[in-house]
Coordinates of C-alpha atoms in Angstrom, one line a residue:
Chain A
M1 CA -21.9 -16.0 -13.9
A2 CA -23.0 -13.6 -11.2
W3 CA -22.2 -10.2 -12.6
S4 CA -23.7 -8.5 -9.5
L5 CA -20.8 -9.7 -7.5
L6 CA -18.6 -7.6 -9.7
S7 CA -20.8 -4.5 -9.6
V8 CA -18.4 -2.4 -7.5
E9 CA -15.5 -3.1 -9.7
L10 CA -17.5 -2.6 -12.9
V11 CA -18.7 0.8 -11.7
V12 CA -15.1 1.8 -11.0
C13 CA -14.1 0.6 -14.5
A14 CA -17.0 2.6 -16.0
A15 CA -15.8 5.7 -14.1
I16 CA -12.3 5.2 -15.5
L17 CA -13.6 5.1 -19.1
L18 CA -15.9 8.1 -18.5
M19 CA -13.0 10.0 -17.1
L20 CA -10.8 9.1 -20.1
A21 CA -13.5 10.5 -22.4
A22 CA -14.2 13.6 -20.2
D23 CA -10.5 14.4 -20.1
L24 CA -10.6 14.8 -23.9
L25 CA -14.0 16.4 -24.3
V26 CA -14.2 18.8 -21.4
P27 CA -12.7 22.2 -22.3
A28 CA -9.4 22.9 -20.5
A29 CA -10.9 25.7 -18.4
R30 CA -13.4 23.5 -16.8
R31 CA -11.2 20.4 -16.3
D32 CA -10.7 21.4 -12.6
S33 CA -14.2 20.1 -11.9
L34 CA -13.4 16.6 -13.1
W35 CA -13.0 15.5 -9.5
W36 CA -16.8 15.5 -9.3
L37 CA -16.9 12.6 -11.8
A38 CA -14.4 10.6 -9.8
L39 CA -16.2 11.2 -6.6
G40 CA -19.5 10.4 -8.2
G41 CA -18.2 7.0 -9.4
I42 CA -16.9 6.2 -5.9
A43 CA -20.3 7.2 -4.4
L44 CA -22.2 4.9 -6.8
A45 CA -19.7 2.1 -6.1
A46 CA -20.3 2.6 -2.3
V47 CA -24.1 2.4 -2.8
L48 CA -23.7 -0.9 -4.7
L49 CA -21.3 -2.2 -2.1
A50 CA -23.8 -1.5 0.6
R51 CA -26.5 -3.5 -1.4
Q52 CA -24.1 -6.4 -1.8
Q53 CA -23.9 -7.0 1.9
P54 CA -27.1 -9.0 2.8
S55 CA -27.3 -11.4 -0.1
G56 CA -24.3 -11.1 -2.4
I57 CA -22.0 -13.6 -0.7
G58 CA -20.5 -15.9 -3.3
Q59 CA -17.8 -16.4 -5.9
T60 CA -17.4 -16.0 -9.6
F61 CA -14.9 -16.4 -12.5
Q62 CA -14.3 -20.1 -11.6
A63 CA -14.0 -19.2 -7.9
M64 CA -11.1 -16.8 -8.6
F65 CA -13.1 -13.9 -7.3
L66 CA -14.7 -14.1 -3.9
V67 CA -17.2 -11.7 -2.3
D68 CA -17.7 -12.3 1.5
R69 CA -18.2 -9.9 4.4
F70 CA -14.4 -9.6 4.8
A71 CA -14.2 -8.3 1.2
V72 CA -17.1 -6.0 1.7
Y73 CA -15.6 -4.5 4.9
F74 CA -12.3 -3.8 3.3
K75 CA -13.8 -2.5 0.0
G76 CA -15.7 0.0 2.1
L77 CA -12.4 1.2 3.6
F78 CA -10.7 1.4 0.2
L79 CA -13.6 3.5 -1.2
L80 CA -13.4 5.8 1.8
T81 CA -9.7 6.2 1.3
A82 CA -10.0 7.0 -2.4
A83 CA -12.8 9.5 -1.8
V84 CA -10.7 11.4 0.8
V85 CA -7.6 11.3 -1.5
I86 CA -9.7 12.8 -4.4
I87 CA -10.8 15.7 -2.2
M88 CA -7.1 16.0 -1.1
T89 CA -6.1 16.1 -4.8
R90 CA -8.5 19.0 -5.4
E91 CA -6.4 21.1 -2.9
F92 CA -3.3 20.0 -4.8
H93 CA -4.6 20.8 -8.4
H94 CA -2.4 23.8 -9.0
H95 CA 0.8 21.7 -8.6
L96 CA -0.3 19.1 -11.2
P97 CA 0.4 19.3 -14.9
A98 CA -2.5 20.6 -17.1
R99 CA -4.2 17.2 -17.8
V100 CA -5.5 16.6 -14.4
G101 CA -8.0 14.0 -15.7
A102 CA -5.2 11.5 -16.2
F103 CA -4.3 11.8 -12.5
Y104 CA -7.9 10.8 -11.5
I105 CA -7.8 7.9 -14.0
L106 CA -4.7 6.6 -12.3
L107 CA -6.3 7.1 -8.9
L108 CA -9.3 5.1 -9.9
T109 CA -7.2 2.3 -11.4
A110 CA -5.2 2.1 -8.2
L111 CA -8.6 1.8 -6.4
L112 CA -9.6 -1.0 -8.8
G113 CA -6.5 -2.9 -8.0
M114 CA -7.2 -2.6 -4.2
L115 CA -10.8 -3.7 -4.7
V116 CA -9.7 -6.8 -6.6
L117 CA -7.2 -7.6 -3.9
A118 CA -9.9 -7.7 -1.3
S119 CA -11.8 -10.4 -3.2
V120 CA -8.8 -12.4 -4.3
N121 CA -9.1 -16.2 -4.2
D122 CA -6.4 -17.2 -6.7
L123 CA -2.7 -16.4 -6.9
L124 CA -2.9 -15.2 -10.4
L125 CA -5.6 -12.7 -9.5
L126 CA -3.5 -11.7 -6.5
F127 CA -0.6 -10.9 -8.8
I128 CA -2.7 -9.0 -11.3
G129 CA -4.5 -7.0 -8.6
L130 CA -1.3 -6.1 -7.0
E131 CA 0.2 -5.0 -10.3
I132 CA -2.8 -2.8 -11.3
L133 CA -2.4 -1.0 -8.0
T134 CA 1.4 -0.7 -8.1
F135 CA 1.6 0.4 -11.7
S136 CA -0.8 3.2 -11.1
L137 CA 1.2 4.3 -8.1
Y138 CA 4.5 4.2 -10.0
I139 CA 3.1 6.7 -12.5
M140 CA 1.4 8.8 -9.9
A141 CA 4.7 9.0 -7.8
A142 CA 6.5 10.5 -10.8
Y143 CA 3.5 12.6 -11.9
L144 CA 5.2 16.0 -11.3
K145 CA 7.4 15.4 -14.3
T146 CA 9.3 18.7 -14.1
D147 CA 10.2 18.1 -10.4
A148 CA 13.3 16.0 -10.3
R149 CA 12.5 14.8 -6.8
S150 CA 9.2 13.4 -7.9
V151 CA 10.7 11.7 -10.9
E152 CA 13.5 10.2 -8.7
A153 CA 10.9 9.0 -6.2
G154 CA 9.0 7.3 -9.1
M155 CA 12.1 5.6 -10.4
K156 CA 13.1 4.3 -7.0
Y157 CA 9.6 3.0 -6.3
L158 CA 9.5 1.4 -9.7
I159 CA 12.8 -0.4 -9.4
L160 CA 12.2 -1.7 -5.9
G161 CA 8.6 -2.5 -6.6
S162 CA 9.4 -4.5 -9.8
V163 CA 12.1 -6.5 -7.9
S164 CA 9.5 -7.4 -5.3
S165 CA 6.9 -8.3 -7.9
G166 CA 9.6 -10.5 -9.4
F167 CA 10.0 -12.3 -6.0
L168 CA 6.2 -12.6 -5.8
I169 CA 5.7 -14.2 -9.2
Y170 CA 8.7 -16.5 -8.8
G171 CA 7.2 -17.6 -5.4
I172 CA 3.8 -18.1 -7.2
A173 CA 5.6 -20.3 -9.8
L174 CA 7.1 -22.5 -7.0
L175 CA 3.7 -22.9 -5.3
Y176 CA 2.1 -23.7 -8.6
G177 CA 4.8 -26.4 -9.2
F178 CA 4.0 -27.9 -5.8
C179 CA 0.2 -28.3 -6.3
G180 CA -0.5 -27.8 -10.0
S181 CA -2.9 -24.9 -9.6
T182 CA -2.9 -21.3 -8.5
S183 CA -6.3 -21.6 -6.9
F184 CA -6.5 -21.0 -3.1
P185 CA -8.8 -23.9 -2.3
V186 CA -6.5 -26.4 -4.2
I187 CA -3.4 -25.1 -2.4
R188 CA -5.3 -25.3 1.0
A189 CA -6.2 -28.9 0.3
A190 CA -2.6 -29.7 -0.7
I191 CA -1.1 -28.4 2.6
A192 CA -4.0 -29.5 4.8
N193 CA -1.8 -32.0 6.7
G194 CA 0.7 -29.2 7.7
H195 CA 3.5 -30.5 5.6
A196 CA 5.0 -28.8 2.6
P197 CA 8.2 -29.5 0.7
L198 CA 11.0 -27.0 0.7
T199 CA 10.1 -25.5 -2.6
A200 CA 6.6 -24.7 -1.5
Q201 CA 7.9 -23.1 1.7
A202 CA 10.4 -21.1 -0.3
G203 CA 7.5 -20.1 -2.6
L204 CA 5.5 -18.9 0.4
L205 CA 8.4 -16.9 1.7
L206 CA 8.9 -15.2 -1.7
V207 CA 5.2 -14.3 -1.9
L208 CA 5.4 -12.9 1.6
A209 CA 8.4 -10.8 0.4
G210 CA 6.3 -9.3 -2.4
L211 CA 3.5 -8.5 0.0
G212 CA 5.9 -7.2 2.7
F213 CA 7.0 -4.6 0.1
K214 CA 3.4 -3.3 -0.1
M215 CA 3.1 -3.2 3.7
A216 CA 6.5 -1.4 4.0
A217 CA 7.9 -4.0 6.4
V218 CA 11.6 -4.4 7.1
P219 CA 13.6 -5.6 5.1
F220 CA 11.5 -4.3 2.2
H221 CA 11.1 -0.8 3.5
L222 CA 14.0 0.9 1.6
W223 CA 11.7 2.7 -0.8
V224 CA 9.5 4.3 1.8
P225 CA 11.4 7.4 3.1
D226 CA 12.5 8.6 -0.4
V227 CA 9.2 8.0 -2.1
Y228 CA 7.2 9.6 0.7
E229 CA 9.5 12.7 0.5
G230 CA 9.5 13.1 -3.3
A231 CA 6.1 12.0 -4.5
P232 CA 3.1 14.4 -4.6
T233 CA 1.4 14.4 -1.2
P234 CA -2.0 13.0 -2.2
V235 CA -0.2 10.1 -3.8
V236 CA 1.8 9.5 -0.6
A237 CA -1.5 9.5 1.4
L238 CA -2.9 6.8 -1.0
L239 CA 0.4 4.9 -0.7
S240 CA 0.5 5.0 3.1
V241 CA -3.1 4.1 3.7
G242 CA -4.6 2.3 0.6
S243 CA -1.5 0.5 -0.6
K244 CA -0.5 -0.7 2.9
M245 CA -4.1 -1.8 3.6
A246 CA -4.2 -3.7 0.3
G247 CA -1.0 -5.5 1.2
V248 CA -2.4 -6.4 4.7
V249 CA -5.7 -7.6 3.2
A250 CA -4.0 -9.9 0.6
T251 CA -1.7 -11.2 3.4
L252 CA -4.7 -12.0 5.6
R253 CA -6.4 -13.8 2.8
L254 CA -3.3 -15.8 2.0
L255 CA -2.1 -16.7 5.5
Y256 CA -5.4 -17.1 7.3
G257 CA -7.4 -18.4 4.3
V258 CA -4.8 -20.8 2.8
F259 CA -1.6 -21.2 4.8
M260 CA -3.0 -21.6 8.3
P261 CA -1.6 -25.2 8.6
L262 CA 1.9 -23.8 8.1
Q263 CA 1.6 -21.2 10.9
G264 CA 4.6 -22.8 12.6
L265 CA 6.6 -21.4 9.7
W266 CA 5.2 -18.0 9.2
G267 CA 4.1 -17.1 12.7
P268 CA 7.6 -16.8 14.3
L269 CA 9.0 -15.2 11.1
L270 CA 6.4 -12.4 11.1
A271 CA 7.0 -11.9 14.8
V272 CA 10.7 -11.3 14.3
L273 CA 10.0 -9.1 11.3
S274 CA 7.5 -7.2 13.3
A275 CA 10.1 -6.4 16.0
A276 CA 12.7 -5.3 13.5
T277 CA 10.1 -3.2 11.6
L278 CA 8.9 -1.5 14.8
L279 CA 12.4 -0.7 16.1
Y280 CA 13.7 0.5 12.7
G281 CA 10.7 2.7 11.8
N282 CA 10.4 4.4 15.1
L283 CA 14.1 4.9 15.9
A284 CA 14.8 6.2 12.4
A285 CA 11.9 8.7 12.6
I286 CA 13.5 10.6 15.5
P287 CA 16.2 12.6 13.6
Q288 CA 13.9 13.4 10.6
T289 CA 13.5 17.0 9.5
N290 CA 10.9 16.6 6.8
I291 CA 7.3 16.0 7.8
K292 CA 6.6 13.6 4.9
R293 CA 9.7 11.6 5.6
L294 CA 8.8 11.5 9.3
L295 CA 5.4 10.2 8.4
G296 CA 7.1 7.7 6.1
Y297 CA 9.2 6.2 8.9
S298 CA 6.1 6.3 11.2
S299 CA 4.2 4.3 8.6
I300 CA 7.0 1.7 8.7
G301 CA 6.5 1.6 12.5
H302 CA 2.7 1.0 12.0
A303 CA 3.5 -1.8 9.6
G304 CA 5.3 -3.4 12.6
Y305 CA 2.1 -3.3 14.7
L306 CA 0.1 -4.8 11.8
L307 CA 2.7 -7.6 11.4
M308 CA 2.5 -8.2 15.1
G309 CA -1.3 -8.7 14.8
L310 CA -0.8 -11.0 11.8
S311 CA 1.8 -13.1 13.5
T312 CA -0.6 -14.2 16.2
A313 CA -2.4 -16.6 13.8
S314 CA -5.5 -16.2 15.9
G315 CA -9.0 -14.8 15.4
S316 CA -8.4 -12.0 17.9
G317 CA -5.3 -11.0 16.0
V318 CA -7.2 -10.6 12.8
E319 CA -9.8 -8.5 14.5
A320 CA -7.1 -6.4 16.0
V321 CA -5.6 -5.8 12.6
G322 CA -9.0 -4.9 11.2
Y323 CA -9.5 -2.3 13.9
Y324 CA -6.0 -1.0 13.6
L325 CA -6.4 -0.4 9.9
L326 CA -9.6 1.5 10.5
A327 CA -7.9 3.7 13.1
Y328 CA -4.8 4.1 10.9
L329 CA -6.9 5.1 8.0
F330 CA -8.6 8.0 9.8
S331 CA -5.4 9.2 11.6
N332 CA -3.0 9.0 8.7
L333 CA -5.4 10.6 6.2
T334 CA -6.0 13.5 8.6
A335 CA -2.2 14.0 9.0
F336 CA -1.6 14.0 5.2
F337 CA -4.6 16.2 4.6
V338 CA -3.1 18.9 6.9
V339 CA 0.3 18.5 5.1
V340 CA -1.4 19.1 1.7
V341 CA -3.3 22.2 2.9
A342 CA -0.5 23.6 5.0
A343 CA 2.4 23.0 2.5
D344 CA 1.6 26.1 0.3
A345 CA 0.9 28.4 3.2
V346 CA 3.9 27.5 5.3
G347 CA 6.3 27.2 2.3
G348 CA 7.4 23.6 2.4
D349 CA 7.4 20.2 4.0
A350 CA 10.2 20.8 6.5
L351 CA 9.3 20.3 10.1
D352 CA 10.5 23.8 10.9
D353 CA 8.0 25.2 8.4
Y354 CA 5.3 24.1 10.9
R355 CA 6.5 26.4 13.6
G356 CA 3.7 28.3 15.1
L357 CA 1.0 26.7 12.9
S358 CA -1.5 27.0 15.7
R359 CA -1.3 30.8 15.6
R360 CA -1.9 30.8 11.8
S361 CA -4.7 28.3 11.7
G362 CA -5.9 26.8 15.0
W363 CA -8.1 24.2 13.2
L364 CA -5.3 22.8 11.1
A365 CA -3.0 22.5 14.0
A366 CA -5.7 20.9 16.2
A367 CA -6.5 18.4 13.4
M368 CA -2.8 17.5 13.1
F369 CA -2.5 17.3 16.9
I370 CA -5.3 14.8 17.2
A371 CA -4.1 12.8 14.2
L372 CA -0.5 12.5 15.6
L373 CA -1.7 11.6 19.1
S374 CA -3.9 8.9 17.6
L375 CA -1.0 7.6 15.6
A376 CA 1.1 7.5 18.7
G377 CA -1.7 5.6 20.6
V378 CA -2.9 8.1 23.2
P379 CA -6.3 7.3 24.8
P380 CA -9.2 7.9 24.1
L381 CA -8.3 8.2 20.4
A382 CA -8.7 5.5 17.7
G383 CA -5.0 4.6 17.5
F384 CA -5.0 3.7 21.2
V385 CA -7.7 1.0 20.8
G386 CA -6.0 -0.4 17.8
K387 CA -2.6 -0.7 19.5
L388 CA -4.3 -2.1 22.7
L389 CA -6.1 -4.8 20.7
V390 CA -2.9 -5.8 18.8
L391 CA -1.0 -6.0 22.1
L392 CA -3.7 -8.0 23.8
A393 CA -3.9 -10.5 20.9
T394 CA -0.1 -10.9 21.1
V395 CA -0.3 -11.5 24.9
E396 CA -2.8 -14.3 24.1
S397 CA -0.4 -15.9 21.7
R398 CA 2.3 -15.9 24.5
R399 CA 4.9 -13.8 22.7
L400 CA 5.6 -11.5 25.7
W401 CA 9.0 -10.3 24.3
L402 CA 7.1 -8.9 21.3
V403 CA 4.6 -7.2 23.5
A404 CA 7.4 -5.5 25.4
I405 CA 9.0 -4.3 22.2
G406 CA 5.6 -3.0 21.0
A407 CA 5.0 -1.1 24.3
V408 CA 8.5 0.5 24.2
N409 CA 7.8 1.6 20.7
V410 CA 4.6 3.5 21.7
A411 CA 6.8 5.6 24.0
I412 CA 9.4 6.2 21.2
S413 CA 6.8 7.2 18.7
L414 CA 5.1 9.5 21.2
Y415 CA 8.5 11.4 21.4
Y416 CA 8.8 12.2 17.7
Y417 CA 5.1 13.0 17.2
L418 CA 5.2 15.4 20.2
M419 CA 8.3 17.1 18.7
V420 CA 6.0 18.1 15.7
V421 CA 3.3 19.2 18.2
K422 CA 5.8 21.3 20.1
R423 CA 6.8 23.1 16.9
M424 CA 3.2 23.8 16.0
Y425 CA 2.1 25.1 19.4
L426 CA 5.1 26.5 21.3
D427 CA 7.4 28.0 18.6
A428 CA 6.9 31.4 17.1
P429 CA 5.7 31.5 13.4
R430 CA 7.8 33.2 10.7
E431 CA 4.7 35.1 9.6
N432 CA 1.3 35.6 11.2
S433 CA -1.1 35.8 8.2
P434 CA -4.0 33.3 8.8
I435 CA -4.3 30.3 6.5
R436 CA -7.5 30.1 4.5
V437 CA -9.2 26.7 4.4
S438 CA -12.0 26.0 1.8
P439 CA -15.3 24.8 3.2
L440 CA -15.1 21.4 1.6
T441 CA -11.6 20.8 3.0
A442 CA -12.7 21.9 6.4
G443 CA -15.7 19.6 6.3
T444 CA -13.6 16.6 5.2
L445 CA -11.1 17.3 8.0
A446 CA -13.8 17.6 10.5
F447 CA -15.3 14.3 9.3
L448 CA -11.9 12.6 9.6
V449 CA -11.2 14.0 13.1
L450 CA -14.7 12.9 14.2
G451 CA -13.9 9.5 12.8
I452 CA -10.7 9.3 15.0
L453 CA -12.7 10.3 18.1
A454 CA -15.7 8.0 17.3
V455 CA -13.5 4.9 16.5
G456 CA -11.6 5.6 19.8
I457 CA -14.6 6.3 22.1
F458 CA -17.4 4.1 20.8
Q459 CA -15.5 0.8 20.2
E460 CA -18.4 -1.6 20.6
P461 CA -20.3 -1.0 17.2
F462 CA -17.0 -1.0 15.3
L463 CA -15.8 -4.1 17.0
Q464 CA -19.0 -5.9 16.3
T465 CA -18.9 -4.9 12.6
I466 CA -15.3 -6.1 12.3
A467 CA -16.0 -9.3 14.3
S468 CA -18.9 -10.2 12.1
A469 CA -16.9 -9.3 9.0
L470 CA -14.0 -11.5 9.9
Q471 CA -15.6 -14.6 11.3
P472 CA -16.6 -17.0 8.5
Chain B
M1 CA 16.9 -36.4 -21.8
I2 CA 15.9 -33.0 -20.5
T3 CA 13.8 -33.3 -17.4
L4 CA 11.8 -30.9 -15.3
T5 CA 14.9 -30.5 -13.0
H6 CA 16.9 -29.1 -15.9
Y7 CA 14.3 -26.5 -16.6
L8 CA 14.1 -25.6 -12.9
V9 CA 17.8 -25.3 -12.6
A10 CA 18.0 -23.0 -15.6
S11 CA 15.1 -21.0 -14.2
A12 CA 16.9 -20.6 -10.8
L13 CA 20.1 -19.6 -12.6
L14 CA 18.2 -16.9 -14.5
F15 CA 16.7 -15.7 -11.2
A16 CA 20.1 -15.5 -9.6
I17 CA 21.7 -13.7 -12.6
G18 CA 18.8 -11.2 -12.5
L19 CA 19.3 -10.6 -8.7
V20 CA 23.0 -10.2 -9.0
G21 CA 22.5 -7.8 -11.9
I22 CA 20.2 -5.7 -9.9
L23 CA 22.6 -5.5 -7.0
T24 CA 25.8 -4.9 -9.0
R25 CA 24.8 -2.8 -12.0
R26 CA 24.6 1.0 -11.5
N27 CA 22.9 2.0 -14.8
V28 CA 19.1 2.3 -14.5
L29 CA 18.6 0.6 -17.9
M30 CA 20.7 -2.4 -16.9
I31 CA 18.7 -2.7 -13.6
L32 CA 15.4 -2.8 -15.6
L33 CA 16.9 -5.4 -17.9
S34 CA 17.9 -7.5 -14.8
I35 CA 14.4 -7.3 -13.5
E36 CA 13.2 -8.7 -16.8
L37 CA 15.4 -11.7 -16.2
I38 CA 13.7 -12.4 -13.0
F39 CA 10.2 -12.3 -14.7
N40 CA 11.5 -14.6 -17.3
A41 CA 12.9 -17.0 -14.7
A42 CA 9.3 -17.2 -13.4
N43 CA 8.0 -17.7 -16.9
L44 CA 10.3 -20.6 -17.5
A45 CA 9.4 -22.2 -14.2
F46 CA 5.7 -21.8 -15.0
V47 CA 6.0 -23.4 -18.4
A48 CA 8.1 -26.3 -17.1
Y49 CA 5.7 -27.0 -14.3
A50 CA 2.6 -26.7 -16.6
R51 CA 4.2 -29.4 -18.8
A52 CA 5.0 -31.6 -15.9
W53 CA 1.4 -31.3 -14.5
G54 CA -0.2 -31.5 -18.0
D55 CA -2.1 -28.4 -17.1
V56 CA -2.7 -25.4 -19.4
G57 CA -3.4 -23.0 -16.4
G58 CA 0.3 -22.4 -15.9
Q59 CA 0.8 -21.5 -19.6
V60 CA -2.0 -19.0 -19.3
V61 CA -0.3 -17.4 -16.4
V62 CA 2.8 -16.9 -18.5
F63 CA 0.8 -14.7 -20.9
F64 CA -0.3 -12.5 -18.0
I65 CA 3.3 -12.2 -16.8
I66 CA 4.6 -11.2 -20.2
T67 CA 1.9 -8.5 -20.4
V68 CA 2.7 -7.2 -16.9
A69 CA 6.5 -7.3 -17.6
A70 CA 5.9 -5.3 -20.9
A71 CA 3.9 -2.7 -19.0
E72 CA 6.5 -2.5 -16.3
V73 CA 9.2 -1.8 -18.8
T74 CA 7.1 0.8 -20.6
V75 CA 6.5 2.7 -17.4
G76 CA 10.1 2.2 -16.3
L77 CA 11.6 3.6 -19.6
A78 CA 9.2 6.6 -19.6
I79 CA 10.3 7.5 -16.1
A80 CA 14.0 6.9 -17.2
V81 CA 13.5 9.4 -20.0
L82 CA 12.1 12.0 -17.5
L83 CA 15.0 11.2 -15.2
S84 CA 17.7 11.7 -17.8
R85 CA 16.0 15.0 -18.8
Q86 CA 15.9 16.3 -15.2
L87 CA 19.2 15.0 -13.9
K88 CA 21.2 14.4 -17.1
T89 CA 22.3 11.0 -15.8
L90 CA 21.1 7.4 -15.5
N91 CA 23.7 6.3 -13.0
A92 CA 21.9 5.0 -9.8
D93 CA 24.7 6.4 -7.6
E94 CA 24.2 9.9 -8.9
I95 CA 20.5 9.9 -8.5
S96 CA 20.5 11.1 -4.9
L97 CA 18.4 14.3 -4.5
L98 CA 16.5 12.3 -1.9
K99 CA 18.7 10.5 0.6
W100 CA 18.8 6.9 -0.8

């Protein structure tokens, strides 16, 4: 068995165990520095991941676990997300209960789940990877255990999440009944002629329901606004970027790697869901008064664009989704980072708390401004290229009505993002004291903003990386 | 003679009962219990299919599902305890600090 293929996951496991020991052994006064350990583990995993790229293409565990360029690309994005969330958590320390090590353990187990999902080649592994990720997030959402809103968010997330895992596993049972195995290659061979009995089709739909929950697609979006508002902000950042990305990656593997012959079934379905998700997310975002809730609805809207790219069932659609996720990662992490840093200084997460932010900290306001414009899809920022590629791929697949809905939603989303910008730049602040930003935070924010600009302006190298990662 | 179909019908019924329970029950504990029914519906289907195919793989999956379901209930009950401490209720209709 090729253990080197598992090196990234094994390093993350080792970091989890080390963190468990460190949380017990390190004296309470010095526990605040445990974030170094988590970040170090991720850095080591990133080094090993980079070494995997040239030679380490293969499979292990009876072909359940697959390492190809696709997996390596998305594992890189997952590691980056987790690293940024750890630095975000450092800003958030004083809100967390005393044992902060446990929080990092959960963060790393969530990362482990995402990494497994990128390599999945078996329905059982898909289920387990998804559950490792989701269970960590349930606990993290309810982590502020004396804050009733956080606990309520955790409970709602757990109930709706468990129901969707119930759908997922029942769907897997039906697919297993159809072909006698949970392995992707066996299922692919069984449906190669493009025909599948009703039970297998129902199984596929149930599995898609479970994955749609992770992506926050209509009609499985009910948890999003409440959980985004109540859960601790770093957790929300991980949910909105990492968890959504994991759902998309697993869906890509499943639909494009296995169920391609059935695209007549899932293509139109995803297109309709995409339209519903776009309209619901963007229209419901308009009246929001809480920044986290607003970003929650906006993340539903972005799930709509991702579904649009997935529904094309074409190579250019997959590339567009890969690019979109990269742009979304930088933009959304920047926005949530500003929310974490600003929340203490401005006194809350209400949109009105952001009045006059530009006069208290020009840099924070500028970072938020760029992130929101990128999310809206304004050129030359990253989000614009992502949206453009998705729309072009949809034009290619001749679904012009969907393109029209996508274009209209760019305008709708621009409206509510600009309402936040207006508050930051035109309204008067309640107080004028400047906001202090620590060097590490400022550096990370600068890196993320540069990422938004670079992904938007220099498309060629990123496009080539993604194209080579996604073509077999 | 009990055939594969009988098991599958029983499994589908379990699934439906669980789903109806989730939609109609208002107590958090009853909702968690209904979710368990859905997981067990999948277990029953897996075991029945594994027997029909003569394949142990499906039975192995069941052990994983049992473990996951146990973990899910553990986390769920822990959060339910926190919830009853904070809000003094386990009625889903009264848990509405955040707009549901």
